[in-house]
mmCIF file of C-alpha atoms and ligand atoms in Angstrom:
data_model
loop_
_atom_site.group_PDB
_atom_site.id
_atom_site.type_symbol
_atom_site.label_atom_id
_atom_site.label_comp_id
_atom_site.label_asym_id
_atom_site.label_seq_id
_atom_site.Cartn_x
_atom_site.Cartn_y
_atom_site.Cartn_z
ATOM 1 C CA MET A 20 35.974 -27.857 -15.163
ATOM 2 C CA LYS A 21 32.972 -26.353 -13.393
ATOM 3 C CA ARG A 22 32.788 -27.824 -9.857
ATOM 4 C CA TYR A 23 29.143 -28.438 -8.406
ATOM 5 C CA ILE A 24 28.755 -27.051 -4.350
ATOM 6 C CA LEU A 25 26.772 -29.964 -3.155
ATOM 7 C CA PRO A 26 23.838 -29.132 -0.577
ATOM 8 C CA ALA A 27 25.994 -31.078 2.097
ATOM 9 C CA ALA A 28 29.057 -28.423 1.278
ATOM 10 C CA LEU A 29 26.827 -25.811 1.555
ATOM 11 C CA ALA A 30 25.190 -26.834 5.004
ATOM 12 C CA LEU A 31 29.388 -26.910 6.197
ATOM 13 C CA LEU A 32 29.723 -23.840 4.769
ATOM 14 C CA ALA A 33 27.335 -22.600 7.015
ATOM 15 C CA ALA A 34 28.253 -24.666 9.707
ATOM 16 C CA CYS A 35 31.519 -23.187 9.680
ATOM 17 C CA GLN A 36 30.310 -19.664 9.344
ATOM 18 C CA THR A 37 29.246 -19.627 12.786
ATOM 19 C CA ALA A 38 30.802 -22.478 14.575
ATOM 20 C CA PRO A 39 34.129 -21.605 17.059
ATOM 21 C CA ALA A 40 37.295 -21.664 14.425
ATOM 22 C CA PRO A 41 38.852 -25.106 15.137
ATOM 23 C CA ALA A 42 42.213 -25.854 16.153
ATOM 24 C CA PRO A 43 44.698 -25.744 13.129
ATOM 25 C CA THR A 44 45.198 -29.404 12.248
ATOM 26 C CA ALA A 45 46.387 -30.681 8.187
ATOM 27 C CA PRO A 46 44.678 -28.624 5.350
ATOM 28 C CA GLU A 47 41.633 -30.380 4.267
ATOM 29 C CA ALA A 48 41.440 -32.132 1.174
ATOM 30 C CA PRO A 49 39.178 -30.780 -1.286
ATOM 31 C CA VAL A 50 35.580 -31.883 -1.910
ATOM 32 C CA ALA A 51 35.640 -33.650 -5.280
ATOM 33 C CA ALA A 52 33.450 -32.961 -8.232
ATOM 34 C CA GLU A 53 30.231 -35.333 -8.343
ATOM 35 C CA ALA A 54 28.294 -35.721 -11.056
ATOM 36 C CA PRO A 55 25.096 -33.721 -10.853
ATOM 37 C CA SER A 56 21.786 -36.603 -10.610
ATOM 38 C CA PRO A 57 18.333 -35.240 -11.773
ATOM 39 C CA THR A 58 16.063 -33.985 -9.417
ATOM 40 C CA ALA A 59 13.499 -35.980 -8.273
ATOM 41 C CA SER A 60 10.824 -34.594 -10.594
ATOM 42 C CA GLN A 61 13.077 -35.098 -13.487
ATOM 43 C CA GLN A 62 13.488 -38.758 -12.908
ATOM 44 C CA TRP A 63 9.700 -39.245 -12.390
ATOM 45 C CA LEU A 64 8.789 -37.230 -15.879
ATOM 46 C CA TYR A 65 11.229 -37.552 -18.254
ATOM 47 C CA GLY A 66 12.642 -40.750 -16.735
ATOM 48 C CA SER A 67 9.882 -43.418 -15.123
ATOM 49 C CA ALA A 68 7.830 -46.074 -17.258
ATOM 50 C CA GLU A 69 5.562 -44.057 -14.666
ATOM 51 C CA ALA A 70 5.317 -41.218 -16.306
ATOM 52 C CA ARG A 71 5.441 -42.881 -19.867
ATOM 53 C CA ILE A 72 2.327 -44.660 -18.882
ATOM 54 C CA ALA A 73 0.588 -41.980 -17.840
ATOM 55 C CA MET A 74 1.153 -39.698 -20.923
ATOM 56 C CA VAL A 75 0.056 -42.603 -23.131
ATOM 57 C CA GLN A 76 -3.184 -43.339 -20.744
ATOM 58 C CA GLU A 77 -4.105 -39.046 -21.262
ATOM 59 C CA TRP A 78 -3.089 -39.072 -25.021
ATOM 60 C CA ASN A 79 -5.272 -42.145 -25.509
ATOM 61 C CA ALA A 80 -8.189 -40.559 -23.741
ATOM 62 C CA ILE A 81 -7.375 -36.796 -25.692
ATOM 63 C CA ALA A 82 -7.447 -39.050 -29.114
ATOM 64 C CA ALA A 83 -10.349 -40.222 -28.101
ATOM 65 C CA TYR A 84 -12.578 -37.943 -26.799
ATOM 66 C CA VAL A 85 -11.791 -35.148 -30.061
ATOM 67 C CA GLU A 86 -12.453 -38.268 -32.140
ATOM 68 C CA ALA A 87 -16.108 -38.135 -30.542
ATOM 69 C CA LYS A 88 -16.440 -34.442 -30.972
ATOM 70 C CA ALA A 89 -15.699 -34.774 -34.812
ATOM 71 C CA ALA A 90 -18.264 -37.803 -35.008
ATOM 72 C CA ALA A 91 -21.045 -35.704 -33.566
ATOM 73 C CA ARG A 92 -20.030 -31.612 -33.761
ATOM 74 C CA PRO A 93 -20.440 -29.466 -30.765
ATOM 75 C CA ASN A 94 -22.319 -26.277 -30.663
ATOM 76 C CA ALA A 95 -19.931 -24.506 -28.297
ATOM 77 C CA SER A 96 -16.393 -24.536 -27.950
ATOM 78 C CA VAL A 97 -14.236 -25.064 -25.365
ATOM 79 C CA VAL A 98 -12.435 -21.823 -25.147
ATOM 80 C CA LEU A 99 -14.226 -19.583 -22.448
ATOM 81 C CA ALA A 100 -15.538 -16.273 -23.626
ATOM 82 C CA PRO A 101 -14.260 -12.865 -22.843
ATOM 83 C CA ARG A 102 -15.430 -11.910 -19.142
ATOM 84 C CA ALA A 103 -16.641 -15.804 -17.969
ATOM 85 C CA THR A 104 -16.371 -16.411 -14.674
ATOM 86 C CA ALA A 105 -17.081 -19.437 -12.521
ATOM 87 C CA ASP A 106 -20.207 -18.036 -11.418
ATOM 88 C CA ALA A 107 -21.062 -16.735 -14.863
ATOM 89 C CA PRO A 108 -19.551 -19.688 -17.200
ATOM 90 C CA GLU A 109 -20.056 -18.886 -21.303
ATOM 91 C CA PHE A 110 -18.502 -20.682 -23.724
ATOM 92 C CA LEU A 111 -17.920 -18.875 -27.401
ATOM 93 C CA PRO A 112 -20.181 -20.126 -29.913
ATOM 94 C CA CYS A 113 -18.873 -22.545 -32.770
ATOM 95 C CA GLY A 114 -20.985 -21.511 -36.211
ATOM 96 C CA ASP A 115 -20.008 -24.148 -38.906
ATOM 97 C CA LYS A 116 -16.446 -23.230 -38.256
ATOM 98 C CA PRO A 117 -13.665 -26.424 -39.039
ATOM 99 C CA LEU A 118 -12.441 -28.312 -35.905
ATOM 100 C CA ALA A 119 -9.376 -27.637 -33.851
ATOM 101 C CA ALA A 120 -7.501 -28.743 -31.232
ATOM 102 C CA VAL A 121 -4.946 -26.649 -29.590
ATOM 103 C CA PHE A 122 -2.173 -27.835 -27.608
ATOM 104 C CA ASP A 123 0.815 -25.790 -25.592
ATOM 105 C CA ALA A 124 4.100 -26.935 -27.047
ATOM 106 C CA ASP A 125 6.781 -27.266 -23.780
ATOM 107 C CA GLU A 126 5.782 -30.400 -21.552
ATOM 108 C CA THR A 127 2.758 -30.546 -23.686
ATOM 109 C CA LEU A 128 3.943 -31.688 -27.434
ATOM 110 C CA ILE A 129 7.294 -32.101 -26.132
ATOM 111 C CA TRP A 130 9.446 -32.805 -23.352
ATOM 112 C CA ASN A 131 12.493 -30.230 -23.112
ATOM 113 C CA LEU A 132 15.772 -32.821 -22.785
ATOM 114 C CA GLY A 133 18.411 -30.930 -23.831
ATOM 115 C CA VAL A 134 18.305 -27.800 -22.067
ATOM 116 C CA THR A 135 16.892 -29.238 -19.134
ATOM 117 C CA ALA A 136 20.043 -31.422 -18.708
ATOM 118 C CA GLU A 137 22.251 -29.015 -19.644
ATOM 119 C CA ARG A 138 20.997 -26.734 -16.810
ATOM 120 C CA GLN A 139 21.329 -29.532 -14.298
ATOM 121 C CA ARG A 140 25.042 -30.865 -15.736
ATOM 122 C CA LYS A 141 26.252 -27.075 -14.627
ATOM 123 C CA GLY A 142 23.817 -26.390 -11.625
ATOM 124 C CA GLU A 143 22.175 -23.810 -13.160
ATOM 125 C CA ALA A 144 19.134 -22.077 -12.690
ATOM 126 C CA PHE A 145 16.533 -21.284 -15.745
ATOM 127 C CA ASP A 146 17.748 -18.415 -17.595
ATOM 128 C CA PRO A 147 15.971 -16.268 -20.138
ATOM 129 C CA ALA A 148 18.729 -16.303 -22.418
ATOM 130 C CA VAL A 149 20.264 -19.434 -22.241
ATOM 131 C CA TRP A 150 15.871 -20.938 -23.214
ATOM 132 C CA ALA A 151 15.621 -18.361 -26.295
ATOM 133 C CA ASP A 152 19.362 -19.600 -27.643
ATOM 134 C CA TRP A 153 17.409 -22.911 -27.241
ATOM 135 C CA GLU A 154 14.123 -22.177 -28.530
ATOM 136 C CA ARG A 155 16.333 -20.961 -31.680
ATOM 137 C CA THR A 156 19.018 -23.727 -31.523
ATOM 138 C CA GLY A 157 17.338 -26.777 -29.945
ATOM 139 C CA ALA A 158 15.862 -28.764 -32.678
ATOM 140 C CA GLY A 159 15.957 -32.353 -32.491
ATOM 141 C CA LYS A 160 17.354 -32.327 -28.686
ATOM 142 C CA ALA A 161 13.724 -32.123 -27.657
ATOM 143 C CA VAL A 162 11.568 -35.050 -27.742
ATOM 144 C CA ALA A 163 7.654 -35.493 -28.572
ATOM 145 C CA ILE A 164 5.792 -37.105 -24.963
ATOM 146 C CA PRO A 165 5.016 -40.819 -25.446
ATOM 147 C CA GLY A 166 1.575 -40.939 -26.952
ATOM 148 C CA ALA A 167 1.591 -37.501 -28.156
ATOM 149 C CA LEU A 168 2.538 -38.577 -32.175
ATOM 150 C CA ASP A 169 -0.570 -41.619 -31.964
ATOM 151 C CA GLY A 170 -2.946 -39.158 -30.556
ATOM 152 C CA LEU A 171 -1.800 -36.392 -32.912
ATOM 153 C CA ALA A 172 -2.746 -38.729 -35.628
ATOM 154 C CA ARG A 173 -5.651 -39.949 -34.750
ATOM 155 C CA ILE A 174 -6.897 -36.236 -34.521
ATOM 156 C CA ARG A 175 -5.712 -35.525 -37.758
ATOM 157 C CA ALA A 176 -7.078 -38.447 -38.771
ATOM 158 C CA ALA A 177 -10.430 -37.337 -37.785
ATOM 159 C CA GLY A 178 -10.588 -34.278 -39.629
ATOM 160 C CA VAL A 179 -9.425 -32.122 -36.728
ATOM 161 C CA GLU A 180 -6.872 -28.906 -36.938
ATOM 162 C CA VAL A 181 -4.079 -29.384 -34.221
ATOM 163 C CA ILE A 182 -3.062 -25.885 -33.364
ATOM 164 C CA VAL A 183 -0.252 -24.855 -30.986
ATOM 165 C CA ASN A 184 -0.463 -22.139 -28.646
ATOM 166 C CA THR A 185 2.720 -21.667 -26.926
ATOM 167 C CA ASN A 186 4.518 -19.093 -24.743
ATOM 168 C CA ARG A 187 7.872 -19.762 -26.862
ATOM 169 C CA GLY A 188 9.001 -16.628 -28.649
ATOM 170 C CA HIS A 189 7.465 -14.795 -31.497
ATOM 171 C CA ASP A 190 11.348 -14.250 -32.717
ATOM 172 C CA THR A 191 12.087 -17.508 -32.136
ATOM 173 C CA ALA A 192 9.132 -19.019 -34.438
ATOM 174 C CA GLU A 193 11.480 -20.379 -37.302
ATOM 175 C CA GLY A 194 13.261 -22.505 -34.702
ATOM 176 C CA ASN A 195 10.058 -23.447 -32.808
ATOM 177 C CA ALA A 196 8.756 -24.841 -35.757
ATOM 178 C CA ALA A 197 11.936 -26.942 -36.745
ATOM 179 C CA THR A 198 11.772 -28.200 -32.848
ATOM 180 C CA LEU A 199 8.585 -29.199 -33.287
ATOM 181 C CA SER A 200 8.922 -30.491 -37.004
ATOM 182 C CA ALA A 201 12.396 -31.939 -35.775
ATOM 183 C CA ALA A 202 10.148 -34.264 -32.939
ATOM 184 C CA GLY A 203 7.629 -35.229 -35.368
ATOM 185 C CA ILE A 204 4.463 -33.221 -34.280
ATOM 186 C CA GLY A 205 4.163 -31.496 -37.844
ATOM 187 C CA ASN A 206 5.007 -28.689 -40.000
ATOM 188 C CA PHE A 207 3.420 -25.606 -38.206
ATOM 189 C CA VAL A 208 3.154 -21.949 -40.138
ATOM 190 C CA HIS A 209 3.586 -19.081 -37.179
ATOM 191 C CA GLY A 210 0.127 -17.451 -37.594
ATOM 192 C CA SER A 211 -1.322 -20.031 -39.264
ATOM 193 C CA ASN A 212 -1.677 -22.821 -36.743
ATOM 194 C CA LEU A 213 1.295 -21.907 -34.513
ATOM 195 C CA PHE A 214 0.937 -19.105 -32.158
ATOM 196 C CA LEU A 215 3.316 -17.953 -30.134
ATOM 197 C CA ARG A 216 4.221 -15.117 -27.507
ATOM 198 C CA GLY A 217 4.430 -11.889 -28.685
ATOM 199 C CA ASP A 218 1.661 -11.930 -31.592
ATOM 200 C CA ASP A 219 -0.026 -9.814 -29.371
ATOM 201 C CA ASP A 220 0.111 -7.118 -26.538
ATOM 202 C CA GLN A 221 -0.540 -9.730 -23.987
ATOM 203 C CA GLY A 222 2.648 -10.928 -22.880
ATOM 204 C CA SER A 223 2.322 -14.463 -21.632
ATOM 205 C CA GLY A 224 -1.715 -14.662 -21.756
ATOM 206 C CA LYS A 225 -2.792 -16.904 -24.173
ATOM 207 C CA ASP A 226 -6.705 -15.727 -24.026
ATOM 208 C CA GLY A 227 -5.772 -13.217 -26.389
ATOM 209 C CA ARG A 228 -4.248 -15.686 -28.856
ATOM 210 C CA ARG A 229 -7.375 -18.335 -28.145
ATOM 211 C CA ALA A 230 -9.796 -15.334 -29.165
ATOM 212 C CA THR A 231 -7.258 -14.973 -32.432
ATOM 213 C CA ILE A 232 -7.907 -19.058 -32.980
ATOM 214 C CA SER A 233 -11.852 -18.950 -32.798
ATOM 215 C CA GLU A 234 -12.400 -16.256 -34.949
ATOM 216 C CA THR A 235 -11.748 -19.155 -38.006
ATOM 217 C CA TYR A 236 -12.115 -22.230 -35.683
ATOM 218 C CA CYS A 237 -14.335 -24.150 -33.556
ATOM 219 C CA VAL A 238 -12.190 -25.444 -30.776
ATOM 220 C CA VAL A 239 -13.033 -29.064 -29.163
ATOM 221 C CA ALA A 240 -9.949 -29.055 -26.989
ATOM 222 C CA LEU A 241 -7.641 -27.212 -25.166
ATOM 223 C CA VAL A 242 -4.309 -29.673 -23.703
ATOM 224 C CA GLY A 243 -1.755 -28.074 -21.882
ATOM 225 C CA ASP A 244 0.633 -28.820 -18.893
ATOM 226 C CA GLN A 245 -0.170 -25.547 -17.047
ATOM 227 C CA LEU A 246 -3.663 -23.478 -16.070
ATOM 228 C CA GLY A 247 -2.680 -20.855 -18.271
ATOM 229 C CA ASP A 248 -2.986 -23.251 -21.264
ATOM 230 C CA ILE A 249 -7.026 -23.425 -20.842
ATOM 231 C CA ALA A 250 -7.751 -19.667 -19.488
ATOM 232 C CA ASP A 251 -5.790 -17.098 -17.925
ATOM 233 C CA LEU A 252 -8.118 -16.123 -15.284
ATOM 234 C CA PHE A 253 -6.430 -19.139 -13.574
ATOM 235 C CA ASN A 254 -3.398 -17.424 -13.613
ATOM 236 C CA ALA A 255 -4.426 -14.006 -11.053
ATOM 237 C CA LYS A 256 -2.071 -13.542 -9.154
ATOM 238 C CA THR A 257 -4.334 -13.176 -5.718
ATOM 239 C CA LEU A 258 -4.969 -16.722 -5.906
ATOM 240 C CA THR A 259 -2.573 -18.784 -3.299
ATOM 241 C CA PRO A 260 -2.253 -22.447 -4.415
ATOM 242 C CA PRO A 261 -5.165 -23.830 -2.245
ATOM 243 C CA ALA A 262 -7.324 -21.155 -3.634
ATOM 244 C CA ARG A 263 -6.423 -21.597 -7.184
ATOM 245 C CA LYS A 264 -6.805 -25.746 -6.669
ATOM 246 C CA ALA A 265 -10.170 -24.831 -5.409
ATOM 247 C CA LEU A 266 -11.108 -22.550 -8.872
ATOM 248 C CA THR A 267 -10.466 -25.498 -11.070
ATOM 249 C CA ALA A 268 -13.237 -27.410 -8.537
ATOM 250 C CA SER A 269 -15.764 -25.263 -9.195
ATOM 251 C CA PRO A 270 -19.014 -26.549 -10.795
ATOM 252 C CA ALA A 271 -18.972 -25.067 -13.827
ATOM 253 C CA PHE A 272 -14.943 -25.936 -14.298
ATOM 254 C CA ASP A 273 -14.555 -29.243 -12.786
ATOM 255 C CA GLN A 274 -16.911 -30.865 -15.086
ATOM 256 C CA MET A 275 -14.722 -29.777 -18.566
ATOM 257 C CA TRP A 276 -11.654 -31.774 -17.137
ATOM 258 C CA GLY A 277 -11.028 -34.662 -19.217
ATOM 259 C CA ASN A 278 -14.027 -33.080 -21.448
ATOM 260 C CA GLY A 279 -12.092 -30.840 -23.149
ATOM 261 C CA TRP A 280 -10.127 -29.265 -21.130
ATOM 262 C CA PHE A 281 -7.069 -31.791 -20.703
ATOM 263 C CA ILE A 282 -3.580 -31.031 -18.364
ATOM 264 C CA LEU A 283 -0.508 -33.389 -18.701
ATOM 265 C CA ALA A 284 1.691 -33.473 -15.560
ATOM 266 C CA ASN A 285 3.916 -31.558 -15.154
ATOM 267 C CA PRO A 286 6.187 -31.762 -11.988
ATOM 268 C CA VAL A 287 9.291 -29.998 -12.833
ATOM 269 C CA TYR A 288 8.373 -26.598 -13.358
ATOM 270 C CA GLY A 289 5.544 -23.598 -13.508
ATOM 271 C CA PRO A 290 3.212 -22.144 -11.663
ATOM 272 C CA SER A 291 2.282 -26.036 -9.572
ATOM 273 C CA ILE A 292 5.029 -25.847 -7.776
ATOM 274 C CA ALA A 293 3.893 -23.554 -5.200
ATOM 275 C CA GLY A 294 2.671 -23.579 -1.696
ATOM 276 C CA SER A 295 3.395 -23.728 1.792
ATOM 277 C CA MET A 296 3.509 -26.173 4.229
ATOM 278 C CA ASP A 297 0.080 -25.338 5.389
ATOM 279 C CA ASP A 298 -0.952 -25.307 1.388
ATOM 280 C CA VAL A 299 -0.142 -28.465 0.955
ATOM 281 C CA PHE A 300 -1.013 -30.165 4.114
ATOM 282 C CA PRO A 301 -3.973 -29.187 5.615
ATOM 283 C CA ALA A 302 -4.194 -28.895 9.320
ATOM 284 C CA ASP A 303 -6.927 -31.365 9.756
ATOM 285 C CA THR A 304 -4.080 -34.029 8.902
ATOM 286 C CA TYR A 305 -1.720 -33.204 11.178
ATOM 287 C CA TRP A 306 -0.437 -36.419 12.449
ATOM 288 C CA GLU A 307 2.666 -37.265 15.187
ATOM 289 C CA PRO A 308 3.946 -41.070 15.775
ATOM 290 C CA SER A 309 2.356 -42.609 18.880
ATOM 291 C CA ALA A 310 4.222 -41.579 22.169
ATOM 292 C CA PRO A 311 6.497 -45.056 22.773
ATOM 293 C CA ASP A 312 4.371 -47.270 25.541
HETATM 294 MG MG1 MG B 416 3.594 -25.701 -20.939
#
């Protein structure tokens, strides 16, 4: 059975490396293996009532937004045109194309409970090979996000096509469709209403796939848990966390949040989990407790 090395045990080991050798004593009792526990962010996202409520609220807002767009057709899509920027925003035209809403899959439509718990139980980090296996065989062990099934039913009832644009792999298309189906999200056909990493030469960038989808559909909503689900420009490597945050607040983009662009909370993984103390806590909020009298 695998043993878990706890942070306290690691600190002890580190201390032992620098401390003077202790006087000989009786052999230390082995540290008992303790059951793993979820991280704080896993507890919040996958386990809390508050996260369930946040998701239901967001899915209700997404469904209401899409219903309103279906009732009053827009002229423009919410997909940025090629080379659009915050200073020169431009959206693709809709023409008379049928309407679609485009969703990321992981932590947007489904929560990846099976593989997340497997990694946590074993104290192991993300492993691309394990993740690929999860894509192939995880059907039934990922669950629909609270609110998603009701939201998707409303969107479909409004006559809007549900499209999935995910960075799950092209090579595991069958398993990915099975996972979405087993979670009740729907029946998806690769290349028709399911678009995967590897469908083009843009790697995990999704702009190319959004352009492909836009050849057939007028996209009225983009929904994800990470900014790459909206536009690749948010993932420029040069952007620090504060700069990335500021880009989302530029006037052309700021008016899109909840208005065609939707981000669901995911505190567990992804590019949002970044930033130094200075990035996260502005200098002008620095504080110390009052000195005792
Ligand atoms: Mg995702």
